[in-house]
Coordinates of C-alpha atoms and ligand atoms in Angstrom, one line a residue:
M1 CA 211.6 217.3 173.7
L2 CA 208.6 215.0 174.2
M3 CA 208.6 212.8 177.2
K4 CA 208.6 209.1 176.4
S5 CA 206.5 206.3 177.8
Y6 CA 206.8 202.6 176.9
I7 CA 203.9 200.2 177.6
T8 CA 204.1 196.5 177.0
T9 CA 201.6 193.7 177.1
P10 CA 202.5 190.1 177.6
I11 CA 203.3 188.3 174.4
Y12 CA 200.7 185.6 174.0
Y13 CA 201.2 181.9 173.3
V14 CA 199.9 181.0 169.9
N15 CA 198.6 177.5 170.7
G16 CA 195.1 178.7 170.1
S17 CA 193.1 181.6 168.8
P18 CA 193.2 185.0 170.7
H19 CA 190.7 185.0 173.5
I20 CA 189.1 187.6 175.8
G21 CA 192.0 187.6 178.3
H22 CA 194.4 188.5 175.5
A23 CA 192.0 191.1 174.1
F24 CA 191.6 192.6 177.6
T25 CA 195.3 193.2 178.4
S26 CA 196.0 194.7 175.0
I27 CA 193.0 196.9 175.1
M28 CA 193.8 198.2 178.5
A29 CA 197.4 198.9 177.3
D30 CA 195.9 200.8 174.3
I31 CA 193.7 202.9 176.6
L32 CA 196.7 203.8 178.7
K33 CA 198.7 204.6 175.5
R34 CA 195.9 207.0 174.4
N35 CA 195.8 208.5 177.8
R36 CA 199.6 209.2 177.8
Q37 CA 199.3 210.6 174.3
A38 CA 196.6 213.0 175.4
L39 CA 199.0 214.2 178.1
G40 CA 201.6 214.9 175.4
Y41 CA 203.9 211.8 175.7
E42 CA 205.7 210.2 172.9
M43 CA 204.5 206.6 173.1
M44 CA 205.7 203.1 172.3
L45 CA 203.2 200.2 172.8
S46 CA 204.3 196.7 172.2
T47 CA 202.1 193.6 172.0
G48 CA 202.5 190.4 170.1
V49 CA 203.1 186.7 170.2
D50 CA 205.3 184.2 172.1
E51 CA 206.2 181.7 169.4
H52 CA 208.5 179.3 171.2
G53 CA 208.1 176.4 173.6
Q54 CA 206.6 173.0 173.9
K55 CA 203.0 174.1 173.9
N56 CA 203.2 175.9 170.5
Q57 CA 205.4 173.1 169.1
E58 CA 202.7 170.6 170.0
A59 CA 199.8 172.7 168.7
A60 CA 201.5 172.8 165.2
E61 CA 202.1 169.0 165.4
D62 CA 198.4 168.4 166.3
L63 CA 197.3 170.3 163.2
G64 CA 199.9 168.4 161.1
M65 CA 201.3 171.7 159.9
P66 CA 204.9 172.7 159.3
V67 CA 205.8 174.8 162.4
T68 CA 206.7 178.0 160.5
D69 CA 203.4 177.9 158.6
Y70 CA 201.5 177.4 161.8
L71 CA 203.3 180.3 163.5
D72 CA 202.7 182.6 160.5
M73 CA 199.0 181.7 160.5
R74 CA 198.5 182.4 164.2
C75 CA 200.6 185.5 164.2
K76 CA 198.4 187.0 161.5
E77 CA 195.3 186.0 163.4
F78 CA 196.5 187.7 166.6
R79 CA 197.6 190.8 164.7
D80 CA 194.3 191.1 162.8
V81 CA 192.2 190.7 166.0
F82 CA 194.2 193.4 167.8
E83 CA 193.8 195.7 164.8
Q84 CA 190.0 195.1 164.9
L85 CA 190.0 195.8 168.6
G86 CA 191.5 199.2 167.9
V87 CA 194.8 198.4 169.7
E88 CA 197.2 200.9 168.2
F89 CA 200.4 199.0 168.8
D90 CA 203.7 200.6 167.6
Y91 CA 205.5 197.3 167.6
F92 CA 204.1 193.8 167.1
V93 CA 206.4 191.2 168.7
R94 CA 207.4 187.9 167.1
T95 CA 210.0 186.0 169.0
S96 CA 210.9 184.1 165.8
R97 CA 212.5 187.4 164.5
E98 CA 216.2 186.9 163.9
G99 CA 217.2 190.1 165.7
H100 CA 215.3 189.0 168.8
K101 CA 217.0 185.6 168.8
T102 CA 220.5 187.1 168.5
A103 CA 219.8 189.5 171.3
V104 CA 218.5 186.7 173.6
A105 CA 221.7 184.8 173.0
E106 CA 223.7 187.9 173.7
M107 CA 221.9 188.3 177.1
E108 CA 222.5 184.7 178.0
Q109 CA 226.2 184.8 177.0
R110 CA 226.7 187.9 179.2
I111 CA 225.2 186.2 182.2
F112 CA 227.1 182.9 181.4
D113 CA 230.4 184.9 181.2
K114 CA 229.7 186.2 184.7
G115 CA 229.5 182.7 186.1
L116 CA 225.9 182.9 187.0
I117 CA 224.7 180.0 184.8
V118 CA 225.5 176.4 185.9
K119 CA 224.8 173.0 184.3
K120 CA 223.3 170.3 186.4
Q121 CA 221.0 167.3 186.5
Y122 CA 217.4 168.0 187.5
T123 CA 214.5 165.8 188.3
G124 CA 211.2 167.5 188.5
I125 CA 207.6 167.9 187.5
Y126 CA 206.8 170.0 184.5
C127 CA 203.6 171.7 183.5
K128 CA 203.4 172.4 179.7
G129 CA 200.5 174.8 180.3
C130 CA 202.6 177.1 182.4
E131 CA 205.8 176.1 180.7
E132 CA 207.3 175.8 184.2
F133 CA 208.7 173.3 186.6
K134 CA 206.5 172.7 189.6
K135 CA 207.0 171.7 193.2
E136 CA 204.8 169.0 194.8
S137 CA 203.3 171.7 196.9
D138 CA 202.2 173.6 193.8
L139 CA 200.0 170.8 192.7
T140 CA 196.4 169.8 193.5
E141 CA 195.6 166.8 195.6
D142 CA 195.4 164.6 192.5
G143 CA 198.8 165.8 191.4
Q144 CA 197.7 168.2 188.6
C145 CA 198.6 171.9 188.0
P146 CA 195.8 174.0 189.4
L147 CA 196.0 176.4 186.5
H148 CA 195.9 173.6 183.9
P149 CA 193.9 170.7 185.3
T150 CA 193.2 169.2 181.9
M151 CA 196.9 169.0 180.9
K152 CA 198.8 166.2 182.6
V153 CA 202.0 167.3 184.3
E154 CA 205.2 165.4 183.2
Q155 CA 207.9 163.9 185.2
T156 CA 211.2 165.0 183.8
D157 CA 214.8 163.9 184.5
E158 CA 217.1 166.1 182.5
T159 CA 220.4 167.9 182.5
N160 CA 219.9 171.6 182.0
Y161 CA 221.4 175.0 182.5
F162 CA 220.3 177.0 185.5
L163 CA 220.4 180.7 186.4
K164 CA 221.4 181.5 190.0
M165 CA 218.7 183.7 191.4
E166 CA 219.4 183.7 195.1
P167 CA 222.4 186.1 194.9
F168 CA 219.9 188.8 193.9
R169 CA 216.9 188.1 196.0
E170 CA 217.7 190.6 198.8
K171 CA 218.5 193.3 196.3
L172 CA 215.2 192.8 194.6
L173 CA 213.3 193.0 197.9
K174 CA 215.0 196.2 198.6
H175 CA 214.2 197.6 195.2
I176 CA 210.5 196.8 195.8
D177 CA 210.6 198.6 199.2
D178 CA 212.5 201.6 197.8
N179 CA 210.1 202.0 194.8
P180 CA 206.6 201.8 196.1
D181 CA 205.2 202.0 192.5
F182 CA 207.3 199.1 191.2
V183 CA 204.4 196.6 191.6
Q184 CA 200.8 197.8 191.7
P185 CA 198.1 197.3 192.9
E186 CA 199.2 196.7 196.5
P187 CA 197.9 193.1 197.0
F188 CA 200.1 191.9 194.2
K189 CA 203.1 193.6 195.7
N190 CA 202.5 191.7 198.9
E191 CA 202.1 188.4 196.9
L192 CA 205.4 189.1 195.2
K193 CA 207.1 189.8 198.5
K194 CA 205.9 186.5 199.7
M195 CA 207.5 184.8 196.7
L196 CA 210.7 186.4 197.6
A197 CA 210.5 185.6 201.4
E198 CA 212.4 182.3 201.1
P199 CA 215.7 181.4 199.4
L200 CA 215.2 181.0 195.6
E201 CA 216.1 177.8 193.8
D202 CA 218.1 178.2 190.6
L203 CA 216.0 178.9 187.5
C204 CA 216.2 176.3 184.7
I205 CA 216.8 178.3 181.5
S206 CA 217.3 175.6 178.9
R207 CA 215.5 172.7 177.3
P208 CA 217.3 169.8 175.6
K209 CA 216.7 169.7 171.9
T210 CA 215.7 166.1 172.3
R211 CA 212.5 167.4 173.9
V212 CA 211.9 170.9 172.5
T213 CA 213.3 172.3 169.3
L214 CA 211.2 175.4 168.9
G215 CA 213.3 178.0 170.6
V216 CA 216.5 180.1 170.6
D217 CA 219.7 178.1 170.5
L218 CA 221.8 178.4 173.7
P219 CA 224.9 180.3 172.6
F220 CA 227.2 178.2 174.8
D221 CA 225.7 174.7 174.1
P222 CA 224.1 173.8 170.7
D223 CA 222.3 170.8 172.2
F224 CA 219.9 173.0 174.0
V225 CA 217.3 175.7 173.3
T226 CA 216.5 178.6 175.7
Y227 CA 213.7 178.2 178.1
V228 CA 210.7 179.9 176.6
W229 CA 210.2 182.3 179.5
F230 CA 213.8 183.6 179.4
D231 CA 213.4 184.2 175.6
A232 CA 209.9 185.7 175.9
L233 CA 210.7 188.1 178.8
A234 CA 213.7 189.5 176.8
N235 CA 211.3 190.8 174.2
Y236 CA 210.7 193.9 176.3
L237 CA 214.3 194.9 175.6
T238 CA 214.8 193.5 172.2
N239 CA 211.7 195.4 170.8
I240 CA 213.5 198.7 171.5
G241 CA 216.7 197.6 170.0
W242 CA 218.8 196.3 172.9
P243 CA 221.7 195.6 172.9
E244 CA 222.3 198.4 170.4
D245 CA 222.3 201.9 171.9
G246 CA 219.1 204.0 171.7
Y247 CA 216.9 201.7 173.8
Q248 CA 217.7 203.5 177.1
D249 CA 215.2 206.3 177.0
W250 CA 212.3 204.0 176.3
W251 CA 213.5 201.4 178.9
A252 CA 213.7 204.0 181.6
E253 CA 210.0 204.6 181.2
C254 CA 208.8 201.1 180.7
E255 CA 205.6 199.8 182.2
H256 CA 204.6 196.1 181.9
M257 CA 200.9 195.2 181.9
I258 CA 200.3 191.6 183.1
G259 CA 197.7 189.3 184.4
K260 CA 198.2 187.9 187.9
D261 CA 198.9 184.5 186.4
I262 CA 202.3 185.7 185.3
L263 CA 203.4 187.7 188.3
K264 CA 206.2 185.3 189.2
P265 CA 208.0 185.4 185.8
H266 CA 207.7 189.2 185.7
G267 CA 208.2 189.9 189.3
V268 CA 210.9 187.3 190.1
Y269 CA 212.6 185.9 187.0
W270 CA 212.7 189.0 184.9
P271 CA 214.1 191.4 187.5
L272 CA 216.7 188.8 188.5
M273 CA 217.7 188.1 184.9
L274 CA 218.2 191.9 184.4
M275 CA 220.2 192.1 187.6
A276 CA 222.3 189.2 186.5
A277 CA 222.9 191.0 183.1
D278 CA 223.7 194.3 184.9
L279 CA 220.7 196.0 183.4
P280 CA 218.2 198.4 185.0
L281 CA 214.8 197.2 186.0
P282 CA 211.6 198.3 184.3
K283 CA 209.8 201.2 186.0
K284 CA 206.5 199.4 186.9
L285 CA 204.6 196.2 186.8
S286 CA 200.8 196.8 186.5
V287 CA 199.0 193.7 187.5
H288 CA 195.3 192.8 186.8
S289 CA 193.0 190.0 187.9
H290 CA 191.2 187.7 185.6
W291 CA 187.9 187.6 183.8
V292 CA 185.6 184.6 184.7
G293 CA 182.2 183.6 183.3
A294 CA 178.9 184.9 184.8
G295 CA 178.4 183.5 188.3
G296 CA 182.2 183.4 188.9
V297 CA 182.6 180.2 186.9
K298 CA 185.9 179.7 185.0
M299 CA 185.3 180.1 181.2
S300 CA 185.6 176.8 179.4
K301 CA 184.5 175.4 176.0
S302 CA 182.7 172.5 177.7
I303 CA 180.6 174.8 179.8
G304 CA 180.0 177.0 176.8
N305 CA 180.6 180.2 178.6
V306 CA 183.6 181.4 176.7
V307 CA 183.3 184.9 175.5
D308 CA 184.8 185.2 172.0
P309 CA 186.0 188.8 171.2
I310 CA 185.2 188.4 167.5
E311 CA 181.6 187.3 168.2
V312 CA 181.1 190.2 170.6
M313 CA 182.4 192.7 168.0
D314 CA 180.2 191.2 165.3
K315 CA 177.1 191.5 167.5
L316 CA 177.7 194.8 169.4
G317 CA 180.7 196.5 167.8
V318 CA 184.2 196.9 169.1
D319 CA 183.4 199.7 171.5
A320 CA 180.8 197.7 173.4
L321 CA 183.6 195.3 174.2
R322 CA 186.2 197.9 175.0
W323 CA 183.7 199.7 177.2
Y324 CA 182.7 196.6 179.2
L325 CA 186.3 195.6 179.7
A326 CA 187.3 199.1 180.8
R327 CA 184.3 199.9 183.0
H328 CA 183.6 196.5 184.6
M329 CA 187.0 195.1 185.5
R330 CA 187.9 195.1 189.1
A331 CA 191.3 196.1 190.3
D332 CA 192.2 193.2 192.6
T333 CA 189.4 190.5 192.3
D334 CA 188.2 188.5 189.3
S335 CA 185.4 190.1 187.3
Q336 CA 182.6 188.4 185.5
I337 CA 181.9 188.5 181.8
S338 CA 179.3 187.1 179.4
V339 CA 177.7 188.3 176.2
D340 CA 174.6 189.1 178.1
L341 CA 176.5 191.3 180.6
I342 CA 178.2 193.1 177.8
T343 CA 174.9 193.7 176.0
Q344 CA 173.3 195.0 179.1
A345 CA 176.1 197.5 179.8
Y346 CA 176.1 198.5 176.2
N347 CA 172.3 199.3 176.2
S348 CA 172.1 200.9 179.6
E349 CA 175.4 202.8 179.9
L350 CA 176.5 203.6 176.4
G351 CA 173.0 203.7 174.9
N352 CA 170.6 205.0 177.5
K353 CA 172.9 207.2 179.5
I354 CA 175.5 208.4 177.1
G355 CA 174.5 208.0 173.4
N356 CA 170.7 208.7 173.4
L357 CA 171.1 212.1 175.0
L358 CA 173.5 213.2 172.3
S359 CA 171.2 212.2 169.4
R360 CA 168.1 213.7 171.1
V361 CA 169.7 217.1 171.8
A362 CA 171.6 217.3 168.6
K363 CA 168.6 216.3 166.5
F364 CA 166.4 218.9 168.3
S365 CA 169.0 221.6 167.7
N366 CA 169.3 220.5 164.1
K367 CA 165.6 220.8 163.5
N368 CA 164.9 224.0 165.5
F369 CA 168.1 226.0 165.4
D370 CA 168.8 225.8 161.7
G371 CA 171.2 222.8 161.9
K372 CA 173.5 224.6 164.2
V373 CA 174.7 224.6 167.8
P374 CA 172.4 227.2 169.5
M375 CA 174.0 230.5 170.7
P376 CA 173.9 230.6 174.6
G377 CA 172.6 233.4 176.7
A378 CA 173.3 234.1 180.3
L379 CA 174.1 231.0 182.4
T380 CA 172.2 230.0 185.5
A381 CA 173.4 228.3 188.7
E382 CA 172.1 224.9 187.3
D383 CA 174.1 225.4 184.1
E384 CA 177.2 226.1 186.1
A385 CA 176.7 223.1 188.4
L386 CA 176.4 220.7 185.4
R387 CA 179.4 222.2 183.7
N388 CA 181.4 221.8 186.9
T389 CA 180.3 218.2 187.3
V390 CA 181.4 217.4 183.7
V391 CA 184.7 219.2 184.0
E392 CA 185.4 217.3 187.3
A393 CA 184.6 214.0 185.6
G394 CA 186.9 214.8 182.7
K395 CA 189.8 215.6 184.9
A396 CA 190.8 212.0 185.4
F397 CA 191.5 211.7 181.7
A398 CA 193.7 214.9 181.8
G399 CA 195.9 213.1 184.3
W400 CA 198.0 210.0 184.4
I401 CA 195.6 207.0 184.6
N402 CA 196.9 203.8 186.2
L403 CA 195.6 200.4 185.1
Q404 CA 193.5 199.9 188.2
D405 CA 192.0 203.4 187.9
I406 CA 190.3 202.8 184.5
P407 CA 187.0 201.5 185.9
V408 CA 186.8 204.5 188.3
A409 CA 187.5 207.0 185.6
T410 CA 185.0 205.5 183.2
Q411 CA 182.3 205.4 186.0
Q412 CA 182.8 209.1 186.6
I413 CA 181.9 209.7 182.9
V414 CA 178.7 207.6 183.4
D415 CA 177.9 209.7 186.5
A416 CA 178.3 212.9 184.6
A417 CA 176.1 211.6 181.8
V418 CA 173.4 210.7 184.4
A419 CA 173.7 214.3 185.8
M420 CA 173.3 215.6 182.2
N421 CA 170.1 213.5 181.7
E422 CA 168.7 214.8 185.0
Y423 CA 169.6 218.4 184.0
I424 CA 167.8 218.0 180.6
D425 CA 164.7 216.5 182.3
Q426 CA 164.6 219.4 184.7
Q427 CA 165.3 222.1 182.2
A428 CA 162.9 220.5 179.6
P429 CA 164.2 222.4 176.5
W430 CA 161.4 220.9 174.4
S431 CA 158.9 222.9 176.5
L432 CA 161.1 226.0 176.7
F433 CA 161.1 226.1 172.9
K434 CA 157.4 226.3 172.6
N435 CA 157.2 229.9 174.0
E436 CA 158.9 232.8 172.3
E437 CA 160.0 234.3 175.7
T438 CA 161.8 231.1 176.8
R439 CA 163.5 230.3 173.5
E440 CA 166.7 232.0 174.5
R441 CA 166.8 229.9 177.6
C442 CA 166.1 226.8 175.5
A443 CA 169.1 227.7 173.3
T444 CA 171.3 228.1 176.4
V445 CA 170.3 224.7 177.8
L446 CA 171.0 223.0 174.5
Y447 CA 174.3 224.8 174.2
V448 CA 175.4 223.8 177.7
T449 CA 174.4 220.2 177.0
L450 CA 176.2 220.0 173.7
D451 CA 179.4 221.6 175.0
C452 CA 179.4 219.2 178.0
Q453 CA 178.8 216.3 175.7
R454 CA 181.9 217.4 173.7
I455 CA 184.0 217.2 176.9
L456 CA 182.7 213.8 177.7
F457 CA 183.4 212.4 174.3
E458 CA 186.8 214.0 174.2
A459 CA 187.6 212.1 177.4
L460 CA 186.1 208.9 175.9
T461 CA 188.4 209.2 173.0
Q462 CA 190.9 207.4 175.3
V463 CA 188.5 204.4 175.8
I464 CA 186.2 204.0 172.9
P465 CA 188.0 206.0 170.2
G466 CA 185.8 205.1 167.2
S467 CA 182.4 206.0 168.8
A468 CA 183.9 209.1 170.4
A469 CA 185.2 210.3 167.0
R470 CA 181.7 209.7 165.5
A471 CA 180.1 211.7 168.3
L472 CA 182.6 214.6 168.0
G473 CA 181.9 214.5 164.2
M474 CA 178.2 214.9 164.9
L475 CA 179.0 218.0 167.0
N476 CA 181.5 219.2 164.4
A477 CA 183.8 219.8 167.4
P478 CA 187.1 221.5 166.8
Q479 CA 190.3 219.4 167.1
A480 CA 191.1 218.9 170.8
A481 CA 194.4 220.4 172.1
T482 CA 197.3 218.4 173.4
P483 CA 197.9 218.2 176.3
W484 CA 194.2 217.7 176.7
A485 CA 192.1 219.2 179.5
P486 CA 188.3 219.4 180.0
E487 CA 187.9 223.0 178.9
L488 CA 184.5 224.6 178.6
D489 CA 183.1 226.6 175.7
K490 CA 185.3 225.1 173.0
L491 CA 182.2 224.3 170.9
A492 CA 181.2 227.7 169.4
G493 CA 177.5 228.6 169.2
G494 CA 176.5 228.8 165.6
T495 CA 178.7 225.7 164.6
E496 CA 177.0 223.7 161.8
L497 CA 176.1 220.3 163.2
G498 CA 177.3 217.2 161.4
E499 CA 175.1 214.3 160.3
I500 CA 173.3 212.9 163.3
D501 CA 172.5 209.2 163.8
A502 CA 172.2 206.8 166.7
L503 CA 175.6 206.3 168.3
F504 CA 174.8 203.1 170.1
P505 CA 171.6 201.6 168.5
R506 CA 169.8 199.3 170.9
V507 CA 170.6 195.6 170.6
Q508 CA 168.5 192.8 172.1
Ligands
LIG601 N1 203.5 183.7 176.8 C1 203.3 184.0 178.1 C2 203.6 185.5 178.4 C3 205.0 185.9 178.1 S1 205.2 187.6 178.4 C4 206.9 187.8 178.3 C5 201.8 183.8 178.4 N2 200.9 183.8 177.4 S2 199.3 183.6 177.6 O1 198.9 183.5 176.2 O2 199.0 182.6 178.5 O3 198.8 185.0 178.1 C6 198.7 185.3 179.5 C7 198.1 186.7 179.6 O4 196.8 186.7 178.9 C8 197.7 187.0 181.0 O5 198.8 187.5 181.8 C9 196.7 188.1 180.8 O6 197.4 189.3 180.4 C10 195.9 187.5 179.7 N3 194.8 186.7 180.2 C11 194.7 185.3 179.9 N4 193.5 184.9 180.5 C12 192.9 185.9 181.2 C13 191.7 186.1 181.8 N5 190.8 185.1 182.0 N6 191.4 187.3 182.2 C14 192.2 188.4 182.0 N7 193.4 188.3 181.4 C15 193.9 187.0 181.1 O7 201.5 183.7 179.6

């Protein structure tokens, strides 16, 4: 039986169009899905939209649209963009789905029946941007939410339902210590442990319908809807059919990809909700930092440094974007992005280092070796050294890649491509071809290069699947095996080459 693996992305608020941050997490999840598939896993990747809450409700009102029309429009927009980005999701989440709503109510009722939900009066400050209550100490000096400085926080005085979190805090801390992989990378684990160092206040899990109507009705009080975070987090289970049987195998192997902005809901609220409902915790939280504009400036419409994923795809193609996000993210600090930086990486890494060599060598073989992959002769120490470098670089993609390892694994491919360019410069097959006596050597050099290229592009299938498939088509490479491994000599000498064109044409 195939082993299972379940990867989730956050479900995104639909109060605006999909942006680069949304594209990023879903693309990284897609890369990891392709990696697990190459290892032979049966995969489930979920991504989608978070349709409830005050923010979405107000966005529909602002456009003067009936809320369901608004949600349908945005949902289609997100789905279309993810498809264009090559995100091969198996399940697209909509929290407005009836089955999701019934399951959320079921989870609440179970926790309520255990006496872990209480009703009480609460006075507090609310940030609509975070859809969260804030403490004074969470705010900036001028009393605003640091994450949403342009949205005014609201003073609220309401009766609501609250989940008791404190009874489970110690148990969660122990779980984190007993399962070193539960939160990665390390700095975020430490941050989470800090959040759990002090006694936890009860978590408000409802909103009165007088204020918010867009949400799941509380099963035990029709005057309230469920707090959007409670409802949204539950998606990870409702997607795989909870509470019906059958979800367990996927759930046991579940990995959540999240940005650092939502560590608290995923690292505190969600595990404690699950404990309260007597359900097992997910296997892993993989946390990433954020993208900021060039120079480290936060992206904003007024500065004009927002990177629009559609605009980048139109200018440079989807793989330029996927490549930049994969190769240039940093594991635990924010990374910079701009259309210029993406263009530079596209031209220099994909174009000059990886793509040009393929077209040069394949075109030369095409012209001088009868449109075929040349037949190799005896190998030299230089040939073996290059082959070894390429196999070593490919190995990361034959193993389990963690979110924070993606930039390292992709850099190894660039390094191998650089080694290949150096090899070609030294071996100079174009000169070797000129003399009858060195023609066999020329054939060997071309063969070694083309077979090594095949390995690199097989590995890159996990990152830039469209371009990698085109490259492998030019080589007419045989279907790669699953589980995948960087194996030499799978491209037979004498194979007819496919049609050869520039893989990553230069863009100014
Ligand atoms: N709806 C909640 C999540 C519920 S999950 C049960 C939400 N939505 S969101 O639209 O604000 O998306 C937040 C997520 O988008 C981040 O956690 C991250 O995955 C991604 N990003 C948003 N901005 C980002 C950057 N600037 N950089 C990288 N990713 C960021 O929170």
